[in-house]
Coordinates of C-alpha atoms and ligand atoms in Angstrom, one line a residue:
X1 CA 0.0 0.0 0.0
X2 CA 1.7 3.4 -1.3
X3 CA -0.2 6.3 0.1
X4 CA 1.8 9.9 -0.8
X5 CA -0.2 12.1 0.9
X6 CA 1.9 15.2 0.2
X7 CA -0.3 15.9 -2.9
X8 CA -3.4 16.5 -0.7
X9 CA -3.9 20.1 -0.4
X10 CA -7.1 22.5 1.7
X11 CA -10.4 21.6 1.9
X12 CA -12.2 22.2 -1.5
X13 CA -15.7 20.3 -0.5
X14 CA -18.2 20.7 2.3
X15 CA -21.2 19.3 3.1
X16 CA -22.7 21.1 6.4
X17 CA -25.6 19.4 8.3
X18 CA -27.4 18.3 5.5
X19 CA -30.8 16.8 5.9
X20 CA -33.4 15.5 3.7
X21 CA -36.2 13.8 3.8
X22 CA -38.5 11.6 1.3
X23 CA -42.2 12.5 2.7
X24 CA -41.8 11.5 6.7
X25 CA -38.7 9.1 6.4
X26 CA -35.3 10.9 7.1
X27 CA -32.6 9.6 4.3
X28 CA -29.9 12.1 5.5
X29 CA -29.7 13.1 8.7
X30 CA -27.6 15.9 10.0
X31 CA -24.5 14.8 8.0
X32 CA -21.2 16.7 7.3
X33 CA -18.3 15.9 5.1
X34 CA -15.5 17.6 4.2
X35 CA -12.7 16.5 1.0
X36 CA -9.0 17.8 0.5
X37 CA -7.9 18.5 -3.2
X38 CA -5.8 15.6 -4.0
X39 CA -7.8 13.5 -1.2
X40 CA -9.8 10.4 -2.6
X41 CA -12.5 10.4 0.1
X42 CA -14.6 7.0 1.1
X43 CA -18.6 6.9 1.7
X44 CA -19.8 4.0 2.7
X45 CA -22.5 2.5 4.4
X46 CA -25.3 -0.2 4.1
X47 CA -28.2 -0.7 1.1
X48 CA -30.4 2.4 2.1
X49 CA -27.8 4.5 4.3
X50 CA -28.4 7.2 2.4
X51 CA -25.1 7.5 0.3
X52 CA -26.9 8.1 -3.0
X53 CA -29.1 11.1 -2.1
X54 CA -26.0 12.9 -0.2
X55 CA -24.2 12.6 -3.6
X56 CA -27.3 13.7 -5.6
X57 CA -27.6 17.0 -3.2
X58 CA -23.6 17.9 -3.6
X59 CA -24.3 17.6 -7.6
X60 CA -27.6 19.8 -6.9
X61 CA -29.7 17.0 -8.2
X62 CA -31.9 17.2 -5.6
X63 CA -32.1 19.8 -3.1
X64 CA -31.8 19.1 0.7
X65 CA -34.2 20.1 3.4
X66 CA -31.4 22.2 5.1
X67 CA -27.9 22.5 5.9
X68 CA -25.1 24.0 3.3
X69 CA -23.0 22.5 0.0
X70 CA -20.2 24.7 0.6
X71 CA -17.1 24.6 -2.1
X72 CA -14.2 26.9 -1.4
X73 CA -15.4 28.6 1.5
X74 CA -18.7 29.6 -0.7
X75 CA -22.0 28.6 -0.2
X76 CA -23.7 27.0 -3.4
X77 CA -26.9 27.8 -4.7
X78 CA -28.9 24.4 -4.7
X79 CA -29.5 22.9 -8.8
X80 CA -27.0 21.7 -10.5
X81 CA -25.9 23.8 -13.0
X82 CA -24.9 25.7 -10.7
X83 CA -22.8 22.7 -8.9
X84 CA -21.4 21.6 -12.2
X85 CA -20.2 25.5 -12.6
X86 CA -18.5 25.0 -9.2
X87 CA -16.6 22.3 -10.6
X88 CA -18.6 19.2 -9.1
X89 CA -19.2 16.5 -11.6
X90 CA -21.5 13.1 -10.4
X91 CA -20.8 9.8 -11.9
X92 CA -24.1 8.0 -11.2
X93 CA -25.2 4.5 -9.4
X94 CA -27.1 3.4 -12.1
X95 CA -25.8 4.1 -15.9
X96 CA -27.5 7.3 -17.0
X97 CA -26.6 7.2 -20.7
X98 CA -28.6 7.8 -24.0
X99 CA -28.1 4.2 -25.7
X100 CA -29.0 5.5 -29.1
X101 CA -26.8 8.3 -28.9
X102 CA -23.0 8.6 -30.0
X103 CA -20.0 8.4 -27.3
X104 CA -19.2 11.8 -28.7
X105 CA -23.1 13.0 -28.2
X106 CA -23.4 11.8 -24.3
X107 CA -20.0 13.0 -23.4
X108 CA -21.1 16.7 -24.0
X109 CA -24.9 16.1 -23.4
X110 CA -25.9 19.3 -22.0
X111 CA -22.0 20.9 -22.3
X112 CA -22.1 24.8 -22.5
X113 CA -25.7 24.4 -24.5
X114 CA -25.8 28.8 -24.8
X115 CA -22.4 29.1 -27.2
X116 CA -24.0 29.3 -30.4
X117 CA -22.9 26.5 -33.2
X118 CA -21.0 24.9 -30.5
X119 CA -22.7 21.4 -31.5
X120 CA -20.4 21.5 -34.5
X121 CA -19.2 18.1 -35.1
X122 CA -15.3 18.5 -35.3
X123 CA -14.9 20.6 -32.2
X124 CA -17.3 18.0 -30.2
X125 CA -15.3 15.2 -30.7
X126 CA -11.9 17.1 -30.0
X127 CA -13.4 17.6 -26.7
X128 CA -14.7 14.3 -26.4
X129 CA -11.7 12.9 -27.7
X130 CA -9.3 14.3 -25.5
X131 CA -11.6 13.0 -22.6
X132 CA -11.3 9.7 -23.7
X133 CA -7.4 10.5 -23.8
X134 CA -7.3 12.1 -20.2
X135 CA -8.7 8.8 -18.7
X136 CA -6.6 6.7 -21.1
X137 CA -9.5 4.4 -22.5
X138 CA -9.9 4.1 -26.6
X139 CA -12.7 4.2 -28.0
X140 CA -14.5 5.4 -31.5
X141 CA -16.3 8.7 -30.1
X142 CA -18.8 8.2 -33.4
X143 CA -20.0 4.5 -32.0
X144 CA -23.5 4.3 -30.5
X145 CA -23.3 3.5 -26.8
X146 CA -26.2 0.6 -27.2
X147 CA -23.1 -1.0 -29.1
X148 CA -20.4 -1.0 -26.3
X149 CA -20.4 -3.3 -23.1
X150 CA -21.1 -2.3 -19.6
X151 CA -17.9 -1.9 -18.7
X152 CA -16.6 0.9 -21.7
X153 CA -20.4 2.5 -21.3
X154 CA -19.3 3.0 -17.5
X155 CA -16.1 4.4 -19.2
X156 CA -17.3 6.6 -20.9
X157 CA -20.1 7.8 -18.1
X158 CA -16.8 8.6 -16.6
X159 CA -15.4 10.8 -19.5
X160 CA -18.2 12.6 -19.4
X161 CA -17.6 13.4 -15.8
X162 CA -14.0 14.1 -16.4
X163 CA -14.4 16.3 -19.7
X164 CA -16.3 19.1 -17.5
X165 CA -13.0 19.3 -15.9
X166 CA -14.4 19.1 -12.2
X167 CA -12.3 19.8 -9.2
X168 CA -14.6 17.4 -7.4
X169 CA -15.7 14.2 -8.8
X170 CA -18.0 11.9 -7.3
X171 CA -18.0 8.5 -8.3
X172 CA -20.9 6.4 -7.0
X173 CA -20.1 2.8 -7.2
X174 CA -18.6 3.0 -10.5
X175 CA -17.1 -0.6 -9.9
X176 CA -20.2 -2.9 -9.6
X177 CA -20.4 -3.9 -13.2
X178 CA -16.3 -4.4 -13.9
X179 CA -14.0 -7.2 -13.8
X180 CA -11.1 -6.9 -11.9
X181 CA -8.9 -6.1 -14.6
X182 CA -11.1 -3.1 -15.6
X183 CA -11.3 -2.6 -12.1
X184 CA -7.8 -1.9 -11.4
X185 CA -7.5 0.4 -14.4
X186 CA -10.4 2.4 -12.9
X187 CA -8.6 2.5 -9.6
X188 CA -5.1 3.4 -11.1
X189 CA -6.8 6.2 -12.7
X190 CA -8.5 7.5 -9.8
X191 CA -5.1 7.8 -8.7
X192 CA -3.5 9.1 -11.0
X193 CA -6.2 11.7 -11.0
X194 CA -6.1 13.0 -7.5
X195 CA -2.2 13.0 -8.0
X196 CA -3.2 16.3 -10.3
X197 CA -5.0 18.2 -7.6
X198 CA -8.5 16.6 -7.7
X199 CA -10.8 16.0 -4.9
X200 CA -12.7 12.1 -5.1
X201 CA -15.8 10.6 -3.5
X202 CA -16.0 7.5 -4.0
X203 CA -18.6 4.9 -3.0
X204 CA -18.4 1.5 -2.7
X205 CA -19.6 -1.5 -1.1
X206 CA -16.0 -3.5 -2.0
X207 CA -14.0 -2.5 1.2
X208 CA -10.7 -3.7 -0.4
X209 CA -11.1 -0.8 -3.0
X210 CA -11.5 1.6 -0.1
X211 CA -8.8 0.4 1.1
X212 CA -6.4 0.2 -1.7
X213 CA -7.1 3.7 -3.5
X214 CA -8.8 6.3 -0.3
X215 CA -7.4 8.5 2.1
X216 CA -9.9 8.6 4.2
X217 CA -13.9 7.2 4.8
X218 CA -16.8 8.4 6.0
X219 CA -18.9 5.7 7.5
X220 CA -23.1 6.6 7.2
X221 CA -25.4 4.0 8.6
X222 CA -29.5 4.8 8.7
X223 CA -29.0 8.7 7.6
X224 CA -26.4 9.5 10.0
X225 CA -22.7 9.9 10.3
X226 CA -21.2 7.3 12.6
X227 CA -17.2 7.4 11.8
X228 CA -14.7 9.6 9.7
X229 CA -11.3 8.4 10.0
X230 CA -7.5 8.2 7.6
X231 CA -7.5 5.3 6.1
X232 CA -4.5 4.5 8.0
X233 CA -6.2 4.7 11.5
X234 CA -9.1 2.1 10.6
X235 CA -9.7 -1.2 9.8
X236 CA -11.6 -3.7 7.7
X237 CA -13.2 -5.1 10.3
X238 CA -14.0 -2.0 12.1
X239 CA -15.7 -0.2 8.8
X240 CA -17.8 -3.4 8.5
X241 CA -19.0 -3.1 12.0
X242 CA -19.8 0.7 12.1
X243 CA -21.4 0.2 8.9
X244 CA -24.0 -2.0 10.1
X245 CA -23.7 -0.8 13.8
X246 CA -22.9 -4.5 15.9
X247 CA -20.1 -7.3 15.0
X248 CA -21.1 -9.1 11.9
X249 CA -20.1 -12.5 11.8
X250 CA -18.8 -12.8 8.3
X251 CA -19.0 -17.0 8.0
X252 CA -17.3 -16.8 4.7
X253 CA -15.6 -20.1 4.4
X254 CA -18.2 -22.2 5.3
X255 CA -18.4 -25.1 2.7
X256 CA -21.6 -27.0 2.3
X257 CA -21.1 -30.9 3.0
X258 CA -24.8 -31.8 1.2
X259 CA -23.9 -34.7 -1.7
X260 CA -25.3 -33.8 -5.2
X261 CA -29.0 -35.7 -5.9
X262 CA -29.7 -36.7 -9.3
X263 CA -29.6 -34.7 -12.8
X264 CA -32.2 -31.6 -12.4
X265 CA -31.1 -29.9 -15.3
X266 CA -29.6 -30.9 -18.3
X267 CA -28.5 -28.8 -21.3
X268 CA -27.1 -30.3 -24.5
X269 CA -25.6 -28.8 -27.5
X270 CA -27.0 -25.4 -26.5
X271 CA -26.2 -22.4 -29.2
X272 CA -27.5 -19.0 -29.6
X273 CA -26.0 -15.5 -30.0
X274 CA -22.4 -15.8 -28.1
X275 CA -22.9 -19.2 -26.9
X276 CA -20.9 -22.4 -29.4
X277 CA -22.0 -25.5 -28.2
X278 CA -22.2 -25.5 -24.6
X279 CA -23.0 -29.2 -22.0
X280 CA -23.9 -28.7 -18.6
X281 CA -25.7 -30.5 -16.0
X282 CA -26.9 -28.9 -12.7
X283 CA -27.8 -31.6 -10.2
X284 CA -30.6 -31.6 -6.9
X285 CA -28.7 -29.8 -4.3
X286 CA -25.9 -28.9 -5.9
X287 CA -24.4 -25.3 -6.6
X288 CA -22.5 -24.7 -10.2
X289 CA -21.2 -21.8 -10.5
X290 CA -20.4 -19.7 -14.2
X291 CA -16.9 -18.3 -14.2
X292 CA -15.4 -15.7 -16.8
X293 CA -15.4 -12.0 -17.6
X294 CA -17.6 -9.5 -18.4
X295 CA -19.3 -10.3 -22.3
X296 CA -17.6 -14.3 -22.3
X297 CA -21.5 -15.5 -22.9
X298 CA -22.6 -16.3 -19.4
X299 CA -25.8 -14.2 -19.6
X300 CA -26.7 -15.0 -22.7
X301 CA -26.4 -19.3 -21.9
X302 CA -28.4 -19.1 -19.3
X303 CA -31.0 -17.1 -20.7
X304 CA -31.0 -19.7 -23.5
X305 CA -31.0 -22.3 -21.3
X306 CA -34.5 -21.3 -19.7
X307 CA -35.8 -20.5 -23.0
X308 CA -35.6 -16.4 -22.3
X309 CA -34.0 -15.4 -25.2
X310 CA -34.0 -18.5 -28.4
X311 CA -31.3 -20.9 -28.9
X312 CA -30.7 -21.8 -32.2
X313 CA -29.8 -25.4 -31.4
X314 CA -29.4 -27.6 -28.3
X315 CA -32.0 -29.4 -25.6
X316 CA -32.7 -28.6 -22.6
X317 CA -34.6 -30.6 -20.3
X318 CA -36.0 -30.5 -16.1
X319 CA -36.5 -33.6 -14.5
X320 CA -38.6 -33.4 -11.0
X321 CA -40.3 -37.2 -9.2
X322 CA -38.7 -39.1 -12.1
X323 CA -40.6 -37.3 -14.8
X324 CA -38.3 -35.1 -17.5
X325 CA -39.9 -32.3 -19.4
X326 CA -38.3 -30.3 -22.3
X327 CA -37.8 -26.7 -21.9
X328 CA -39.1 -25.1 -25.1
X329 CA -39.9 -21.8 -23.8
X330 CA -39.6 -19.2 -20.9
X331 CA -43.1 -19.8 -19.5
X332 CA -43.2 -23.7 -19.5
X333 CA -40.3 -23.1 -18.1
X334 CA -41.9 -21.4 -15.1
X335 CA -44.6 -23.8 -15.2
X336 CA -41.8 -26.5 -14.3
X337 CA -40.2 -25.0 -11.4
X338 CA -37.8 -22.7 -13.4
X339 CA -37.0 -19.3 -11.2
X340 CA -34.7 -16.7 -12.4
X341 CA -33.1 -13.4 -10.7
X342 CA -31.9 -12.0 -14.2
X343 CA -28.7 -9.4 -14.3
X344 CA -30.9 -6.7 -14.9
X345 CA -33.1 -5.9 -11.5
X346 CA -34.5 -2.6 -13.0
X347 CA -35.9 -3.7 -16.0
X348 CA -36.4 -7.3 -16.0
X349 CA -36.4 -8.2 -12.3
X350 CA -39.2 -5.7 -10.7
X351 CA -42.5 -4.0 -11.5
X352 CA -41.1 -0.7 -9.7
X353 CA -44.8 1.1 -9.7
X354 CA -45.9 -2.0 -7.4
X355 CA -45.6 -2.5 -3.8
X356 CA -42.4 -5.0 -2.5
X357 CA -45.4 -7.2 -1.2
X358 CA -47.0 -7.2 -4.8
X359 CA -43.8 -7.9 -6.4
X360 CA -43.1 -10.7 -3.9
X361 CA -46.3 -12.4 -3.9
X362 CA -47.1 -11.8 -8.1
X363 CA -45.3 -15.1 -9.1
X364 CA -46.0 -16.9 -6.0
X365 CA -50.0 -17.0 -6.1
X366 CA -50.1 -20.8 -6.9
X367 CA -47.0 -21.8 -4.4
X368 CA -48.7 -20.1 -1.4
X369 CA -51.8 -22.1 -1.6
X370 CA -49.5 -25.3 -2.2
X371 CA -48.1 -24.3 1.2
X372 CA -51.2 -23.6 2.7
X373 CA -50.9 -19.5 2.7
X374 CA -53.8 -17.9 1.6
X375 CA -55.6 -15.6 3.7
X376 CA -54.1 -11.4 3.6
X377 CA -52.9 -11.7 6.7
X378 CA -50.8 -14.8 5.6
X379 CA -49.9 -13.1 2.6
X380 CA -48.4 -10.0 4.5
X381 CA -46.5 -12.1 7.2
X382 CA -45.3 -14.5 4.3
X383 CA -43.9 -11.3 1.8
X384 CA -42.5 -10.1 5.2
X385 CA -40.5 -13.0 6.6
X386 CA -38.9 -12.8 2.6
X387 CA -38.4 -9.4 3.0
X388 CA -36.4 -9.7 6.3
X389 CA -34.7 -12.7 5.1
X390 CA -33.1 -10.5 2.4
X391 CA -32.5 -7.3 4.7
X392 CA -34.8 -5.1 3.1
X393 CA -34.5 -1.5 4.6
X394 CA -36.3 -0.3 5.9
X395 CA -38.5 -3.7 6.1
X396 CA -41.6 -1.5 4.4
X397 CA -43.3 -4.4 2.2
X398 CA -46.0 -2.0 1.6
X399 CA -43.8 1.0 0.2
X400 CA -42.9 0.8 -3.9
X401 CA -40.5 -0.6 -4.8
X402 CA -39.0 2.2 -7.1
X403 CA -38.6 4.0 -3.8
X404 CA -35.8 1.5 -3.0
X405 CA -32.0 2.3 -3.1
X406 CA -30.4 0.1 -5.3
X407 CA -28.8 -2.5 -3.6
X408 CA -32.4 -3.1 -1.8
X409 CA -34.5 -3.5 -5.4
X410 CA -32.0 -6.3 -5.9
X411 CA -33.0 -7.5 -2.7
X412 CA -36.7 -7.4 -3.4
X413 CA -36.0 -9.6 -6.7
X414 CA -34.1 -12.1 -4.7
X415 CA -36.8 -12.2 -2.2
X416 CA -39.5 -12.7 -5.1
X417 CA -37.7 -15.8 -6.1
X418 CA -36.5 -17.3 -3.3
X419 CA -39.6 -18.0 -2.1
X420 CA -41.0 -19.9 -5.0
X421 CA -39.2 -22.9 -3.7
X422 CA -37.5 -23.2 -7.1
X423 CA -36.6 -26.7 -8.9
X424 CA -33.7 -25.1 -10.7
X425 CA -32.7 -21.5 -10.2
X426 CA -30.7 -19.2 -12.3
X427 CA -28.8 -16.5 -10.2
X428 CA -26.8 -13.8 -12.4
X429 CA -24.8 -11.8 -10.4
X430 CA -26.9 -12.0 -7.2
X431 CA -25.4 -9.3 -5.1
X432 CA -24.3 -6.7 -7.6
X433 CA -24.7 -3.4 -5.5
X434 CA -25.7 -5.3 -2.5
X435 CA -24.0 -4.3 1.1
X436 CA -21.6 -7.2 3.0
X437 CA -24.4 -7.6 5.5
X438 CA -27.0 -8.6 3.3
X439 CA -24.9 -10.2 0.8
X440 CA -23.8 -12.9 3.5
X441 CA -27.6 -13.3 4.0
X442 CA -28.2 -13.7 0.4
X443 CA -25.4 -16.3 0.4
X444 CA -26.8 -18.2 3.5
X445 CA -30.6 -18.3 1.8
X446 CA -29.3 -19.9 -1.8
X447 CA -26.8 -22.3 0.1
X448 CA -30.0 -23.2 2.2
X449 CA -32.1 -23.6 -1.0
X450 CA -29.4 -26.3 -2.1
X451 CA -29.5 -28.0 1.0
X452 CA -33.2 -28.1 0.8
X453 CA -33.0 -29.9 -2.8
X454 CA -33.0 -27.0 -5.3
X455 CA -30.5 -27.4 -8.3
X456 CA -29.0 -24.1 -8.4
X457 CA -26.9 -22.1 -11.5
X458 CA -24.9 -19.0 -10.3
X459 CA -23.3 -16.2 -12.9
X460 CA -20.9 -13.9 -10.9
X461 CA -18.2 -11.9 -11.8
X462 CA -17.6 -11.4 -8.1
X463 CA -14.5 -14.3 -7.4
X464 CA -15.3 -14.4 -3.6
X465 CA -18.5 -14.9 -4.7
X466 CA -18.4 -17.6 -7.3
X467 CA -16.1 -19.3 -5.0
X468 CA -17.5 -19.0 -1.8
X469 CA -20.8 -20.7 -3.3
X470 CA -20.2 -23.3 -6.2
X471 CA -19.3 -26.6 -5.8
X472 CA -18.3 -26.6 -8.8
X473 CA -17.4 -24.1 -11.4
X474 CA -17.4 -23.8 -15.4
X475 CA -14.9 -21.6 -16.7
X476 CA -17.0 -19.7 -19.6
X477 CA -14.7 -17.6 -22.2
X478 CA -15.9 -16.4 -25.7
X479 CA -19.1 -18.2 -25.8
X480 CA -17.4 -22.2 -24.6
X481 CA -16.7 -24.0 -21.7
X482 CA -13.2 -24.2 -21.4
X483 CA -12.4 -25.5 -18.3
X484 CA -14.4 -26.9 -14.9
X485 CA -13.1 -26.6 -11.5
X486 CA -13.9 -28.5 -8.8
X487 CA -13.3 -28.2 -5.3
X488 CA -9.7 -27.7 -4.2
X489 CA -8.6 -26.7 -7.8
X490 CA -11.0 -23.4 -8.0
X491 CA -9.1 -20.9 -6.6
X492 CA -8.6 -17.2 -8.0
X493 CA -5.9 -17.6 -10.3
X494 CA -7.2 -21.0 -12.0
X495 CA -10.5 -19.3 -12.8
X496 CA -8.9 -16.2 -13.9
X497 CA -6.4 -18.1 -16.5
X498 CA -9.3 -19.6 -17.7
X499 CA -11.5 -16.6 -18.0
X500 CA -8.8 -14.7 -19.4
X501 CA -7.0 -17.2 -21.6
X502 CA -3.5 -16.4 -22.9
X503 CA -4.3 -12.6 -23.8
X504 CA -4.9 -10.5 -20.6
X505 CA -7.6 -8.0 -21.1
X506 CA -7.5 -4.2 -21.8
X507 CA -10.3 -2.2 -19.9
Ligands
ATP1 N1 -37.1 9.2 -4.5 C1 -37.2 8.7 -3.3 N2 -38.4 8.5 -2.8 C2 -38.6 8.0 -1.5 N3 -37.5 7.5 -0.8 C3 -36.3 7.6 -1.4 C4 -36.1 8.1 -2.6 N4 -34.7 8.1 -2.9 C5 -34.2 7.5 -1.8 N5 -35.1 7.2 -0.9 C6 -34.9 6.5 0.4 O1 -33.8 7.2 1.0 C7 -33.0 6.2 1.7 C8 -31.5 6.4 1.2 O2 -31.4 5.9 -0.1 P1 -30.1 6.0 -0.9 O3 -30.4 5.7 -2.3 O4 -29.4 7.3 -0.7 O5 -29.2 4.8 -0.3 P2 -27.8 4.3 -0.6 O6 -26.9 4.5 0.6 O7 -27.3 5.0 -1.9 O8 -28.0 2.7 -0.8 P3 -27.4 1.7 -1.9 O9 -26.1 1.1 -1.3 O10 -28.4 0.6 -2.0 O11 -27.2 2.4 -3.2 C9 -33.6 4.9 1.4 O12 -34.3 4.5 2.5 C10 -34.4 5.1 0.2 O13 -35.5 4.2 0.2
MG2 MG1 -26.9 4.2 -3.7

């Protein structure tokens, strides 16, 4: 760990006593910050802490109730044109790009919109280009952004941040959708970039990060403050605890001992858009986990596999009391005991106009009456004991669930589908956004579904993760299998050479 601190200069960022509120529940309470030029400056905190809106109100997204956004001794006017003039420029949570737009057209999206004739082509791209340049990632500013992968649309999110040439730039869990290669670019640059004078929030549930690239953290937990400390005076363990305010018991090694049933799931010869040719089996009770970067084909296998997008060859069968069934589409899929937390919570995962109990208890009608749950009452208590299972917070089941920080809506989706009692369930990157607490809880329930018979399939990009819950693991690169791991031999590096193959990757 280097950590020159002589580059840190004054104070260039303040948040005074900010509060806000979203109708009679308190999101920010009372909190305070303050960031160095050159400083790279932690928030963290669980699901719901109330990370998200701080950031919104410093880049005069939204305005707080009271208290003060104070940048070089001056107090801002709340909106944020007026915080973007200061020189504070907000990478948002979730990607906030135009996908039929150009790189070049949503890096200067609303740029300096009164010079007349600016939108001139040439000059655009110069300024987009040299953007691109200043962050060090390559990439054809006339290329529509629905044609780049999650991890060079988060790149250039980040351009467009950087080309406004802020003084302060907020980065709110930038990380959740990279590998660790493109990870450690993005940390590298961070950096490089406070090197040159500039101040960084950064927020992130990955304490390692914190830990390799910040100063210093603030720790928020329900609203309020609870710890600011150097990076140097701090722990892991103690961050973790302040964060979720009593000693967690982080049973990360615990290896299931249940043996593998019989065949559940079988998938032959399977082939569609980036998948050649793939064989798996996924037995009762067991957990196989999908290795590989980013864009190998991982997504797009299992969602031929349950019929969710079309394969163009292959067979795919469920087998449940001795009797098999082919799979020949997403809802007889269903019908057979198929559930599936897709990649994509927002759009695919949650009906965000509906309450959490609604979304819990939509695809569960027929399996409550098969356990006997019928009545409201039962209905409430049964969407509640899911919703507590996941650590939804607050535990609300009958607020929306767009009203939901991020890492909750993912908990809400897991929720949905844990307690259909699944068959065979397909997990893609389960706890993308989600806090340590509740991610160990999320682990706990799917090892538990195992235990209790369900064959279970896990995509993650998170190595811990994939490792911490398989039994076994298929290395997945460019669309093929091209190794399996089992045990003892799955490790980081052995599923890394196979995700990576001979060439390592550029972010
Ligand atoms: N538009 C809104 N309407 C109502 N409540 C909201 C709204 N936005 C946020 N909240 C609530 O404010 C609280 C803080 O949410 P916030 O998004 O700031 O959390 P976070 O710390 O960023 O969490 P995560 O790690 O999940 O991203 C949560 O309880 C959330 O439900
Ligand atoms: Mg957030």
């Amino acid at each position: 760990m280097t950590k020159a601190s002589s580059h840190i200069g004054e104070v260039i960022i303040e948040a005074r006593d900010i509060v806000k509120r979203f109708g009679g529940a308190l999101a920010v309470e009372n909190v305070s910050l303050a960031v160095r030029e050159g400083e790279i400056h932690a928030v963290v905190g669980e699901n719901g802490a109330g990370k998200s809106t701080l950031m919104r109100i410093l880049a005069g997204i939204i305005e707080q109730d009271s208290g003060q956004v104070v940048m070089n001794g001056t107090v801002l006017e709340t909106g944020a044109k007026n915080s973007l003039d200061a020189g504070i420029a907000l990478v948002h949570q979730e990607l906030s790009l135009v996908p039929e737009m150009t790189v070049a057209e949503n890096i200067m999206l609303g740029y300096a919109p009164t010079r007349v004739g600016f939108t001139k082509s040439q000059e655009l791209n110069a300024i987009a280009t040299s953007a691109l340049d200043e962050i060090g990632v390559s990439v054809d500013v006339n290329e529509r952004i629905s044609r780049l992968s999650v991890a060079l649309r988060q790149f250039v999110e980040i351009a467009r941040a950087v080309a406004r040439k802020p003084k302060v730039l907020i980065l709110d869990e930038p990380t959740a959708t990279l590998t660790p290669a493109e990870t450690d670019y993005l940390l590298d640059m961070l950096q490089r970039l406070a090197k040159n004078g500039m101040a960084i929030i950064y927020i992130s549930h990955r304490i390692p990060e914190v830990f390799r690239i910040c100063d210093s953290v603030t720790i928020v937990r329900d609203g309020q403050r609870v710890m600011e400390s150097s990076i140097e005076k701090t722990t892991p363990e103690q961050i973790v605890d302040q964060m979720v305010g009593r000693e967690l018991k982080l049973d990360l090694q615990t290896k299931r001992t249940a043996a593998a049933g019989d065949v559940v799931l079988s998938a032959q010869g399977i082939r569609a858009p980036g998948v050649e040719g793939i064989d798996l089996e996924v037995r009762a009770g067991e957990i196989v986990g999908l290795g590989g970067l980013v864009g190998a084909g991982r997504t797009e296998l299992v969602r031929a596999i349950i019929g969710a997008d079309n394969r163009t060859a292959g067979r795919v069968t469920i087998t449940r009391e001795g009797k098999t069934v082919a799979l020949t589409s997403y809802q007889s899929a269903v019908r057979n005991g198929v559930a599936y937390v897709p990649e994509e919570r927002r759009t695919d995962g949650l009906a965000l106009g509906m309450t959490v109990a609604e979304n819990i208890t939509l695809t569960n009608r027929k399996e409550l009456s098969r356990y006997g749950v019928q009545t409201r009452s039962k209905i409430a208590k049964f969407s509640q004991d899911l919703a507590d299972k996941v650590g939804l917070r607050p535990p609300e089941i009958r607020q929306e669930a767009g009203q939901y920080s991020g890492g909750n809506q993912q908990k809400i989706v897991i929720a949905k589908w844990l307690g259909r009692r699944p068959d065979f369930i397909v997990l893609d990157e389960p706890t993308r956004g989600v806090d340590v607490g509740a991610k160990a809880e999320i682990h706990r329930l799917v090892k538990e579904l195992a235990d209790a018979g369900t064959a279970v399939l896990v995509v993650s990009s998170d190595l811990p993760e994939l490792l911490e819950l398989s039994d076994v693991i298929h290395v997945v690169r460019d669309g093929k299998i091209t190794g399996t791991l089992h045990g003892a031999e799955a490790n980081e590096k052995s599923v890394m050479s196979l995700a990576a193959g001979e060439k390592m990757v550029d972010a």
